Every structure is written in C-alpha cells, then in structure tokens.
mmCIF file of C-alpha atoms in Angstrom:
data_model
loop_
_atom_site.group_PDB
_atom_site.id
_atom_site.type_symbol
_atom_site.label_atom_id
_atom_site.label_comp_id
_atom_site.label_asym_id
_atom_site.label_seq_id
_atom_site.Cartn_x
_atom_site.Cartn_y
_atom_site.Cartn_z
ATOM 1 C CA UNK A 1 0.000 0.000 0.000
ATOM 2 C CA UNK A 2 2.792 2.251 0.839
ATOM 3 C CA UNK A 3 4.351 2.292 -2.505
ATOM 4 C CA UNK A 4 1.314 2.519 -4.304
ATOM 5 C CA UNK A 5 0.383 5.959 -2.216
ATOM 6 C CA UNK A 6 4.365 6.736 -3.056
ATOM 7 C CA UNK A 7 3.271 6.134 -6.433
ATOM 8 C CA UNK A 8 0.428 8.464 -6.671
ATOM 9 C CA UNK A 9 1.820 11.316 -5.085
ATOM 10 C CA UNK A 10 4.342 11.389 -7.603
ATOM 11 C CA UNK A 11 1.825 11.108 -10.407
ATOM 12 C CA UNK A 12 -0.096 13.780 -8.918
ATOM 13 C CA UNK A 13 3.296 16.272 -8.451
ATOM 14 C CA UNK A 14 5.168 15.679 -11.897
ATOM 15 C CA UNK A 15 1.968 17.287 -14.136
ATOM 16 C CA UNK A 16 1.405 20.750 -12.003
ATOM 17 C CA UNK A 17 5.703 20.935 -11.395
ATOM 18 C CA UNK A 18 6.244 21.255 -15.098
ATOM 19 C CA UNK A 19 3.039 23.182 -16.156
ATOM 20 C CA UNK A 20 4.740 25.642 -13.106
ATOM 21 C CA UNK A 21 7.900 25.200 -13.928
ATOM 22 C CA UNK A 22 7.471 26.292 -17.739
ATOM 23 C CA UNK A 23 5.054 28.903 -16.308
ATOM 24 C CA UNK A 24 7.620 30.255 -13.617
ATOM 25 C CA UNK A 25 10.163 30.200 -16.769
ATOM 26 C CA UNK A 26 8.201 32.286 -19.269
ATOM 27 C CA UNK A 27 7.202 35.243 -16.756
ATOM 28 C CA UNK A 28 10.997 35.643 -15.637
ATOM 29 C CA UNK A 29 12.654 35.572 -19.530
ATOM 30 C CA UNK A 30 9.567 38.101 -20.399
ATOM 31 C CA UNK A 31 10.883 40.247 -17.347
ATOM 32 C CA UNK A 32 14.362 40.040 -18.816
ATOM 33 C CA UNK A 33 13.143 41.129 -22.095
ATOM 34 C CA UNK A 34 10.781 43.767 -20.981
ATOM 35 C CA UNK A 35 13.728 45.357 -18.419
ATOM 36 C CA UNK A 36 16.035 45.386 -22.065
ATOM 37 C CA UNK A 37 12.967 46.321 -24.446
ATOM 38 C CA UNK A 38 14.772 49.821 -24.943
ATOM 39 C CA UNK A 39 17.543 48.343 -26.181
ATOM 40 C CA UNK A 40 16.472 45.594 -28.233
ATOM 41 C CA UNK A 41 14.143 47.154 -30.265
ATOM 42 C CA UNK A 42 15.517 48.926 -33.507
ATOM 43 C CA UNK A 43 18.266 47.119 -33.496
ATOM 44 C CA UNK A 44 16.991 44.485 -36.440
ATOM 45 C CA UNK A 45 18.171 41.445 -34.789
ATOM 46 C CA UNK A 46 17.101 38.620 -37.202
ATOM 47 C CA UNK A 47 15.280 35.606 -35.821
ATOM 48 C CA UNK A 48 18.503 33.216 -35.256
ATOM 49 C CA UNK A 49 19.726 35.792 -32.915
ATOM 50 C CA UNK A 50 16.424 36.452 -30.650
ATOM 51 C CA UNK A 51 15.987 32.283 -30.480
ATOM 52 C CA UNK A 52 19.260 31.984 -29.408
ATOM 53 C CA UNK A 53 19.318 34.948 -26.997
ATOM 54 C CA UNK A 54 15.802 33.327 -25.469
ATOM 55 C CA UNK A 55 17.082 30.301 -25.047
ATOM 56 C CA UNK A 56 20.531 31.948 -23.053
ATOM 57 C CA UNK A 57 17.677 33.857 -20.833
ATOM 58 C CA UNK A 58 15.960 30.699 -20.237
ATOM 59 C CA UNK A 59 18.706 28.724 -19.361
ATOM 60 C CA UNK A 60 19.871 31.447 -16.760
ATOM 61 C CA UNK A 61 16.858 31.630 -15.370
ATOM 62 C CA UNK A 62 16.228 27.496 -14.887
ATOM 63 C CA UNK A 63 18.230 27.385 -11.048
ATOM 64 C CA UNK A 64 15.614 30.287 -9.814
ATOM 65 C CA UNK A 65 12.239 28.626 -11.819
ATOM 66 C CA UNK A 66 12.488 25.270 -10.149
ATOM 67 C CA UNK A 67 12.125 26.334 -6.934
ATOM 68 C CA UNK A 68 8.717 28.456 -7.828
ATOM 69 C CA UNK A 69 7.646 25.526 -9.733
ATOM 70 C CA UNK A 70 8.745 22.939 -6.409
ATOM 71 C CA UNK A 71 6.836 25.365 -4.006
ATOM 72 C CA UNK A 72 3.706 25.762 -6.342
ATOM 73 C CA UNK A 73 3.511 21.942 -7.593
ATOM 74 C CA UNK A 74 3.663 21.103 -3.828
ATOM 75 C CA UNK A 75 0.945 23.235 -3.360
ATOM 76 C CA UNK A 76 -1.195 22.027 -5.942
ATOM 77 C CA UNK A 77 -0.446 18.310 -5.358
ATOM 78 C CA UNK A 78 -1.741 18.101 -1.431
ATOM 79 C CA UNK A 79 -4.547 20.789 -2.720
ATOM 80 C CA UNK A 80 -5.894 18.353 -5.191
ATOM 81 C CA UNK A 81 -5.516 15.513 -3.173
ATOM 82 C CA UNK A 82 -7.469 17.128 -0.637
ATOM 83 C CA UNK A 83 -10.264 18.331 -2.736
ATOM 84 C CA UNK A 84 -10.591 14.625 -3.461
ATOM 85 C CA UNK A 85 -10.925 13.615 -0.091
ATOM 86 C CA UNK A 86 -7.537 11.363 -0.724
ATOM 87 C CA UNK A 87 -5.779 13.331 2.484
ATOM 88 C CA UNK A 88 -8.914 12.110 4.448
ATOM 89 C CA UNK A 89 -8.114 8.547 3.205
ATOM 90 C CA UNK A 90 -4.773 8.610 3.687
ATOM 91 C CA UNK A 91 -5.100 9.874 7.214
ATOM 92 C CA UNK A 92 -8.101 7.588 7.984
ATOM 93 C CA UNK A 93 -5.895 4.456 7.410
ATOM 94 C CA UNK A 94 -3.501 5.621 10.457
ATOM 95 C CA UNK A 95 -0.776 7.001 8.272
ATOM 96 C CA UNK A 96 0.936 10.073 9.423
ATOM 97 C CA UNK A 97 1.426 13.418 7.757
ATOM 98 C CA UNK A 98 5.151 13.198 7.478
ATOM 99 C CA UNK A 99 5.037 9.611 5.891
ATOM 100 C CA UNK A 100 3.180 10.718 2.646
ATOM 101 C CA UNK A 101 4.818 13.795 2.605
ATOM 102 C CA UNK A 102 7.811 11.626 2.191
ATOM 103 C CA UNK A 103 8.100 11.020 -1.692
ATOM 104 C CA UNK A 104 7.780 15.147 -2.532
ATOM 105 C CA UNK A 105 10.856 15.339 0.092
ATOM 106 C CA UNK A 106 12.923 13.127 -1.549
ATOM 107 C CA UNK A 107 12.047 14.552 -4.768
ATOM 108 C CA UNK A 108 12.468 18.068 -3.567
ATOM 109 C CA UNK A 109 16.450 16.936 -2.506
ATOM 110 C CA UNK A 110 16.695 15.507 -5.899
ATOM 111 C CA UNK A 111 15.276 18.958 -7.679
ATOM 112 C CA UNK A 112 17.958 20.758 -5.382
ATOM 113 C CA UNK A 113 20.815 18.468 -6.479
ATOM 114 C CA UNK A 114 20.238 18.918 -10.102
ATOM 115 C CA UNK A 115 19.510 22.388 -9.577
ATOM 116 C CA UNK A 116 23.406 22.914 -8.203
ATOM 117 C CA UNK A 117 24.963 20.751 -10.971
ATOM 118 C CA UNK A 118 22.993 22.748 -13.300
ATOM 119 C CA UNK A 119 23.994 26.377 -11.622
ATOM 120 C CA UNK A 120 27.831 25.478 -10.842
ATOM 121 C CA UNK A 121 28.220 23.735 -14.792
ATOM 122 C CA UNK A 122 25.809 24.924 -16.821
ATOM 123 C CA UNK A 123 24.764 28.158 -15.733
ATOM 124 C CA UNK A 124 28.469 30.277 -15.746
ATOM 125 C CA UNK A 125 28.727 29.525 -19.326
ATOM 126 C CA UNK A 126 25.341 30.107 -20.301
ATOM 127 C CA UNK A 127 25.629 33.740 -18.246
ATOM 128 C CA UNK A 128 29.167 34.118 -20.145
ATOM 129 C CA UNK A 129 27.381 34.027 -23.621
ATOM 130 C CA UNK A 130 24.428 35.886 -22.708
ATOM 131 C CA UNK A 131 26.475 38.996 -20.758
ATOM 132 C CA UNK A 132 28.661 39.073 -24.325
ATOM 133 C CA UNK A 133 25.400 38.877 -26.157
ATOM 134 C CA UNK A 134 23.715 41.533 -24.218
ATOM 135 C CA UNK A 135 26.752 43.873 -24.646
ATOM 136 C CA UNK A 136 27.280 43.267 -28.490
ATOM 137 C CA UNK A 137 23.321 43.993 -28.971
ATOM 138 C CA UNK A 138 23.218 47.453 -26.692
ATOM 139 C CA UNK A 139 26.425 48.582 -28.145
ATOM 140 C CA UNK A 140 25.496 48.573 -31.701
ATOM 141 C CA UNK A 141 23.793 50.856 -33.446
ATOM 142 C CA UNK A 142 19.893 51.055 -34.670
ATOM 143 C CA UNK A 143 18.736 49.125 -37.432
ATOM 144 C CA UNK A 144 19.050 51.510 -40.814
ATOM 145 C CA UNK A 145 15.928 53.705 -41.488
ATOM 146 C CA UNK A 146 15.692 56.666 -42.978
ATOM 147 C CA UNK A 147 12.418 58.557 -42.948
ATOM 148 C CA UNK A 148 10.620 61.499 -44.722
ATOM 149 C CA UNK A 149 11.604 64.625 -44.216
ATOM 150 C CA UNK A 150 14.031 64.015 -41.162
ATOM 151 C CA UNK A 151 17.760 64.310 -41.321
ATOM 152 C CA UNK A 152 19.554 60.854 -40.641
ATOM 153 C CA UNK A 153 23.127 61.144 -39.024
ATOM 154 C CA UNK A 154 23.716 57.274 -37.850
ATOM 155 C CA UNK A 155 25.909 56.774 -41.346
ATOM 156 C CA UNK A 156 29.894 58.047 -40.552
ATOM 157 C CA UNK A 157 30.395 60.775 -42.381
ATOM 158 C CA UNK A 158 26.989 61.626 -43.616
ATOM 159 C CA UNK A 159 23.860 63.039 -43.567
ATOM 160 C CA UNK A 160 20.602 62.394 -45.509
ATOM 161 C CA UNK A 161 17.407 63.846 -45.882
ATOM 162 C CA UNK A 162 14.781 62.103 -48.046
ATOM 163 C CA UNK A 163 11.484 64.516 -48.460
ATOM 164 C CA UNK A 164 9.593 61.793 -49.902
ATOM 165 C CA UNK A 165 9.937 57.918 -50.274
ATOM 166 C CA UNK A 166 7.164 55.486 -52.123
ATOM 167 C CA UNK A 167 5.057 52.554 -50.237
ATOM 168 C CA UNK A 168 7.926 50.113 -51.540
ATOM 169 C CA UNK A 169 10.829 51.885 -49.568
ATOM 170 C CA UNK A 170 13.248 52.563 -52.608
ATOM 171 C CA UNK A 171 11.864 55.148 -54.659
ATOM 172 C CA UNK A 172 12.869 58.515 -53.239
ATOM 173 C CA UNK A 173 12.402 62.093 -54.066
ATOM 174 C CA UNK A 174 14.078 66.088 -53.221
ATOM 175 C CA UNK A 175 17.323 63.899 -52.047
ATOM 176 C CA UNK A 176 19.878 65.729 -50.055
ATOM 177 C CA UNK A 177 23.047 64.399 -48.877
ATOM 178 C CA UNK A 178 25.879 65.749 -47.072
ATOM 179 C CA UNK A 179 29.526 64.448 -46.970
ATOM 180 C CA UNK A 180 31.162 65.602 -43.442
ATOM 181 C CA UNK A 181 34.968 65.008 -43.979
ATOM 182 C CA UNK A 182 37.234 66.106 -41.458
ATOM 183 C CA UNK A 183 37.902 69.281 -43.098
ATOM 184 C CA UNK A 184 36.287 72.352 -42.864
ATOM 185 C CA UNK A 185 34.667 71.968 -46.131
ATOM 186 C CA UNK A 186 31.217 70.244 -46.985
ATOM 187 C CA UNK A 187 30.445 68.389 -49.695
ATOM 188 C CA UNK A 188 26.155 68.160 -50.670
ATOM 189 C CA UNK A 189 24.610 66.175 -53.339
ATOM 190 C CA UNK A 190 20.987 67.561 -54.739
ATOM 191 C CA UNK A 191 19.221 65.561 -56.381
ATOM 192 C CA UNK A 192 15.079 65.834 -57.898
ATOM 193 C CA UNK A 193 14.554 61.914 -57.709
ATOM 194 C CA UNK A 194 16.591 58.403 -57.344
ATOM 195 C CA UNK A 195 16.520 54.732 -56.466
ATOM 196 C CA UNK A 196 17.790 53.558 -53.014
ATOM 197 C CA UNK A 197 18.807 50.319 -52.088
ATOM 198 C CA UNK A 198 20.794 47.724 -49.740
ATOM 199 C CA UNK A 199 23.212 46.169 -52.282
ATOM 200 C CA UNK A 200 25.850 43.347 -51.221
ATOM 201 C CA UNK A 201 28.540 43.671 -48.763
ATOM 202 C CA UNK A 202 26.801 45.963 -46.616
ATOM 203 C CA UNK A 203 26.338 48.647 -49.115
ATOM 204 C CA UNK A 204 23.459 51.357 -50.046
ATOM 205 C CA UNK A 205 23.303 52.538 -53.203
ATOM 206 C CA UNK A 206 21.846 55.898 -54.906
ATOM 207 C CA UNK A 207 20.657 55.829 -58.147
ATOM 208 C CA UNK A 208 19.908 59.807 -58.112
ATOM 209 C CA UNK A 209 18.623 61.805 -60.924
ATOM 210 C CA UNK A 210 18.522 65.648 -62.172
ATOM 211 C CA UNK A 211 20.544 67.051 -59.633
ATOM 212 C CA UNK A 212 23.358 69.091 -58.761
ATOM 213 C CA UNK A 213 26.835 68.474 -56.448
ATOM 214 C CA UNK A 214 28.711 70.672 -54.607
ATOM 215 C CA UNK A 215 32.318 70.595 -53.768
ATOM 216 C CA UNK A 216 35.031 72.479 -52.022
ATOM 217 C CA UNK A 217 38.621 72.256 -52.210
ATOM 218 C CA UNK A 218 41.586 73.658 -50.435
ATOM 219 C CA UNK A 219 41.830 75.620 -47.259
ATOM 220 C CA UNK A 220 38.831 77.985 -46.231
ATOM 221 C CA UNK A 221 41.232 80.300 -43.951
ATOM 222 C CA UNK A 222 43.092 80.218 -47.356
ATOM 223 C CA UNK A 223 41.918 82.445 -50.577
ATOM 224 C CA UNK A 224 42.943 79.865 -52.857
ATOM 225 C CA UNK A 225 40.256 77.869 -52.669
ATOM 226 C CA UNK A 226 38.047 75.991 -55.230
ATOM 227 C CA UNK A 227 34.069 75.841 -55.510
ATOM 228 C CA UNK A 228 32.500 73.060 -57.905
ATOM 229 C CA UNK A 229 28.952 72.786 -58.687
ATOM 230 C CA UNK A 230 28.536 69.798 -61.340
ATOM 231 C CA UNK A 231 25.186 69.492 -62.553
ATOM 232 C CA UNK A 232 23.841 65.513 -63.633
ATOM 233 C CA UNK A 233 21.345 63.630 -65.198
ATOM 234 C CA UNK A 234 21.969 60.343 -63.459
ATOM 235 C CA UNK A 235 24.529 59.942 -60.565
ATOM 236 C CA UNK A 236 25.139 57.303 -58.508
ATOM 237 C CA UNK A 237 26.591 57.090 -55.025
ATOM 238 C CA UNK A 238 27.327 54.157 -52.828
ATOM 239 C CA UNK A 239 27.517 54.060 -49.085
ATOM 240 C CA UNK A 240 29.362 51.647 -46.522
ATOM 241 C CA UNK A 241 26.736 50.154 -43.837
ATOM 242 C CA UNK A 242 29.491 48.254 -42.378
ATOM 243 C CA UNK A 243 28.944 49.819 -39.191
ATOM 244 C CA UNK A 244 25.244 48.523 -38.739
ATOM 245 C CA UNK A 245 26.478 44.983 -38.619
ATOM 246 C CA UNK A 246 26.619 44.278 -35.193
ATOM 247 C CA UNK A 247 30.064 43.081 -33.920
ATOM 248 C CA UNK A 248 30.735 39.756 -32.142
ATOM 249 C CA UNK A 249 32.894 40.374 -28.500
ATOM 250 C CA UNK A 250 35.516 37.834 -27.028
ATOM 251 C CA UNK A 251 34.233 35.733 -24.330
ATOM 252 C CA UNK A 252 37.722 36.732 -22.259
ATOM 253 C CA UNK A 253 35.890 40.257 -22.036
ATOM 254 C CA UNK A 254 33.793 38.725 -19.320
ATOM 255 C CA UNK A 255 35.369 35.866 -17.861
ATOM 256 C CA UNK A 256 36.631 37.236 -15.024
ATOM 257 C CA UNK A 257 32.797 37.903 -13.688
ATOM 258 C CA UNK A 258 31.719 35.888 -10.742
ATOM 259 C CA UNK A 259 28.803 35.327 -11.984
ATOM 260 C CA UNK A 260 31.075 33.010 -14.751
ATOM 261 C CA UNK A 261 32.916 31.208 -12.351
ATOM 262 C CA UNK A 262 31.886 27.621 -10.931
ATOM 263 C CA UNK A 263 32.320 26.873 -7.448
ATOM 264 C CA UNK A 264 35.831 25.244 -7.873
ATOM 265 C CA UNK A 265 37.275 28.856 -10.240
ATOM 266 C CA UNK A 266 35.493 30.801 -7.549
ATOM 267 C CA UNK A 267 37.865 29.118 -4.542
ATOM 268 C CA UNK A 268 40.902 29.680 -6.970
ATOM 269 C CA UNK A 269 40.278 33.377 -7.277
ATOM 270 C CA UNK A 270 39.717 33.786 -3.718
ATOM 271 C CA UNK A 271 43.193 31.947 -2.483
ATOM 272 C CA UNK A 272 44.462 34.450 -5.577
ATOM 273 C CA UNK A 273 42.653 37.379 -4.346
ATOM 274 C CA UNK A 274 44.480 36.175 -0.521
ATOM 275 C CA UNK A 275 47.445 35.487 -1.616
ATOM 276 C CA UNK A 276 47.576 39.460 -3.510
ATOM 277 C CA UNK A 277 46.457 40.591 -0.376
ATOM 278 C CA UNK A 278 49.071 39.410 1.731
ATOM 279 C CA UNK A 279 51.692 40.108 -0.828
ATOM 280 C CA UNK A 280 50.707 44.155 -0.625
ATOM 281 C CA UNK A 281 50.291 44.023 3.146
ATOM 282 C CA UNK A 282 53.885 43.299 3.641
ATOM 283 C CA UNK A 283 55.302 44.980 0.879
ATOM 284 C CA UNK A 284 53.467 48.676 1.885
ATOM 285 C CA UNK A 285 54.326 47.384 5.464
ATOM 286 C CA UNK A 286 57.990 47.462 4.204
ATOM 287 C CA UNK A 287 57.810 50.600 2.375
ATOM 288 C CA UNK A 288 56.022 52.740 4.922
ATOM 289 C CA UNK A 289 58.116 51.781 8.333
ATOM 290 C CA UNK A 290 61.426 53.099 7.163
ATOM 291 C CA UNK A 291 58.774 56.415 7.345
ATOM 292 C CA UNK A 292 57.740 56.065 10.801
ATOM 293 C CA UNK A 293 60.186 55.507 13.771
ATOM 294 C CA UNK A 294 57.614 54.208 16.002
ATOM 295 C CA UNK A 295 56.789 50.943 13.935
ATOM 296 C CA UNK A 296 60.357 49.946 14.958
ATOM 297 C CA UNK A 297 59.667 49.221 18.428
ATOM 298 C CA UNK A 298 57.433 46.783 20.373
ATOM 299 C CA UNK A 299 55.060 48.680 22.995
ATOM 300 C CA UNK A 300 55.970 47.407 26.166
ATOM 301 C CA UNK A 301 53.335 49.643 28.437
ATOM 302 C CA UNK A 302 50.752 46.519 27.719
ATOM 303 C CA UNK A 303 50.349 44.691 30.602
ATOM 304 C CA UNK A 304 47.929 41.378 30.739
ATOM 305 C CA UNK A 305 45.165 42.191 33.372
ATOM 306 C CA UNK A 306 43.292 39.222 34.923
ATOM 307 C CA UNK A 307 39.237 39.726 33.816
ATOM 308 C CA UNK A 308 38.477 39.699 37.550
ATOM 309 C CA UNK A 309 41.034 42.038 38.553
ATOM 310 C CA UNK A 310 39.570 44.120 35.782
ATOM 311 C CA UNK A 311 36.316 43.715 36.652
ATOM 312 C CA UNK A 312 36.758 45.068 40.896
ATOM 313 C CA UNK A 313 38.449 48.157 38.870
ATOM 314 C CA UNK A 314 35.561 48.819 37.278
ATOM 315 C CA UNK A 315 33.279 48.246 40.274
ATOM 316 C CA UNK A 316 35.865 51.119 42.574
ATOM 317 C CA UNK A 317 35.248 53.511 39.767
ATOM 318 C CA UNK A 318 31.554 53.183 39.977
#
C-alpha cells in the first residue's frame, strides 16, 4: 500500500511541477526582455539571434524557476488531493502526515541536487554568452531607417534627408546628402529623384537623378580655394553600412565575472585574491616603516590584566 500511495503522489506532483515550472520560466525571460525592451528594439536582430538569446535567458533563469515551480507543484499536489478527499483517506488508514509527505521530500532533494549541478556547470557559461550577447546587442547601433523629411546622421560621415519615399521603400524624391569630412569643407549632393537600395557587402546605393553636387577644395582660412557645382542627369553614389552589422565580442571580455565562475574557479580566485592581499600588506608594510620611527619598536606599556582584577576596577570607579 505504501508504494502505491508513493506512487500516486508522484503522479499527482510531476503534471502541475512542469506546467509551473514552464510557467515560472516564461514570466521571468519576459521580465528580462521587458527590463532590455529599450535596447532591443531597432536594433533588427534577425530571428537566429532572438531564439538563441531566449534560449541563453531561459537557461539562466532554470536554477531560480524550479524552486517556484517545487513550491507551487507542492501546493497544488496536497490541494488536489485534498479536494478529493484522498488526504482524508490517507489519514483515515492511520498514516501520518510526514510519511506521505515523504516522496515530494525526496524529490524536492533531488530537484535541489540537479539544480546545483545545473547552476555550478551549466549556468556560468550560459551567463558568459548571454552577458557578451547583451553587450554586443546594446552597443550597436539602430537598425538603418531613414524617414521622410528628417535628417539621418547614424551613417559616418553623412547626412541624408529624403522629403519623400514610395510605399515600396526605394523610390525617393528632393534627395539631399551631405559628406562631413574632417575638413572644414562640406560636400552636398541635390538631387530631384533616385533609387535607393541595400546592395551586397553591406552597401546602399543611390541611383539619383537631375541634380546638382557641390564641392570644395583647399583651405577655407586660405583664398585659394576651389568651388564646384557639377550638374547631372543620373549619378550614382554608394555608401558603406558596415557599421550597422553588429560586432561579435571575445568571451575573455567577461570571464573574469563571478557570476562566470563555478564553485571550484570561484575558490581559486579567492586563495588568488588572498594570496595578492598578503603580498601588498607586507610589501606597503615594508615601504612605509622606514617612514615612521615608532613601527620599529614593540610597545611594552601593555600589561595582561586578569578579567576579575579588571572587573573590581571597574566596580571602585563606579
């Protein structure tokens, strides 16, 4: 009888514990992604990269879900089984409380067992790729869009101002685009009409019609300088968008995190982080008393005094 009820407290634990557990799991990877919305958004990560960021959340997050989903499962478990009148069973045929509870404890030590080998193994390289992660996808910069009538700056070395762009995105009109060089001179680029697009290699392309470019030369503080204004029927200028592509970071840039470390790395950097400290205590022990006289001699006004002695001192005072 005994390992039947063993039996059926375990069959009624395992459904609710993963229905919680997957629960407990979704709610805490949405509150990672809505505390980072700000800086995921824009960015135009493409789907490989969000799955594979989720999944980094979710396995950071597994050591704190099973716990929620071993406290609610429990919950649910004895709550069912006493909706059922199965606790009233149970306690009817003289067994005690702790006895049935028995399976859910040994399960519970199990849970917590995996749930270490999980956070000292698993977890510290999981965290390691998702901290790198994090910091390429916040670092880089917005996902390219350029919109009507606004002046876009993210390109180096350029602005653009498009006053009017078709449904299909590459049709633009009353193009204007400015070429900042390091100079004091600025280059522009008029144009009526054009043709935009991403081409290969990271590269946007203007296909720009009945328009006009300006261009200085030489030194404005200088009189010999040179103005150029070329007038064109087509004209066709190509930009780098190497700088949208979001860079990939060396997991070394993060390794020394204790949040990376297992248990065993952790106890290495601490007799490191002792052994440092010891090493400066003596050496700015050695620098400073050649400084100060007084470290060079042993105070010999301390006398032991007997706790009872001091203690009918302190009663004459009073």
């Amino acid at each position: 009888m005994i390992k039947k009820l063993d039996k059926l407290i375990i069959k009624a634990f395992i459904g609710p514990f993963f229905a919680t557990f997957f629960i407990a799991l979704f709610v805490l990877v949405m509150q990672f992604f809505w505390l980072y919305i700000d800086d995921l958004v824009g960015k135009g990560l493409d789907l490989p990269t969000l799955a594979y960021l989720t999944g980094l959340v979710a396995v950071n997050w597994v050591p704190l879900a099973l716990p929620l989903a071993l406290l609610l499962s429990s919950i649910m478990t004895f709550g069912n089984l006493g909706e059922s009148f199965e606790l009233v069973a149970i306690k009817s045929a003289g067994i005690p409380l702790l006895r049935f509870m028995q399976p859910l404890f040994i399960t519970a030590i199990l849970i917590a067992g995996i749930s270490f080998l999980f956070a000292n193994n698993i977890m510290p390289v999981a965290a390691l790729k998702l901290n790198t992660l994090k910091y390429d996808i916040i670092v880089s910069k917005p996902a390219f869009d350029i919109k009507e009538g606004i002046f876009y700056d993210k390109i180096e070395g350029y602005v653009i101002k498009i006053g009017q762009k078709s449904k299909d995105g590459s049709t633009i009109k009353n193009v204007i685009i400015y070429e900042k060089n390091s100079g004091l001179q600025d280059n522009s680029l008029i144009a009526e009409s054009g043709i935009m697009k991403v081409a290969p290699g990271n590269k946007l392309e203007f296909d720009l019609k009945n328009g006009w470019r300006y261009q200085e030369k030489g030194n404005r503080l200088s009189t010999n300088t040179e103005f150029i204004r070329l007038g064109f029927k087509e004209y066709k200028k190509i930009l780098d968008l190497s700088s949208f592509k979001m860079n990939k970071t060396s997991d070394s840039a993060f390794s020394d995190n204790y949040k990376m470390l297992s248990v065993r790395q952790l106890s290495k950097t601490i007799d490191s982080l002792r052994s440092f400290g010891t090493y400066y205590e003596k050496r700015s022990y050695t620098d400073i008393s050649p400084y100060f006289s007084f470290t060079k001699y042993a105070d010999t006004g301390l006398m032991p005094v007997d706790p009872k002695s001091a203690a009918n001192i302190t009663n004459i005072k009073q």
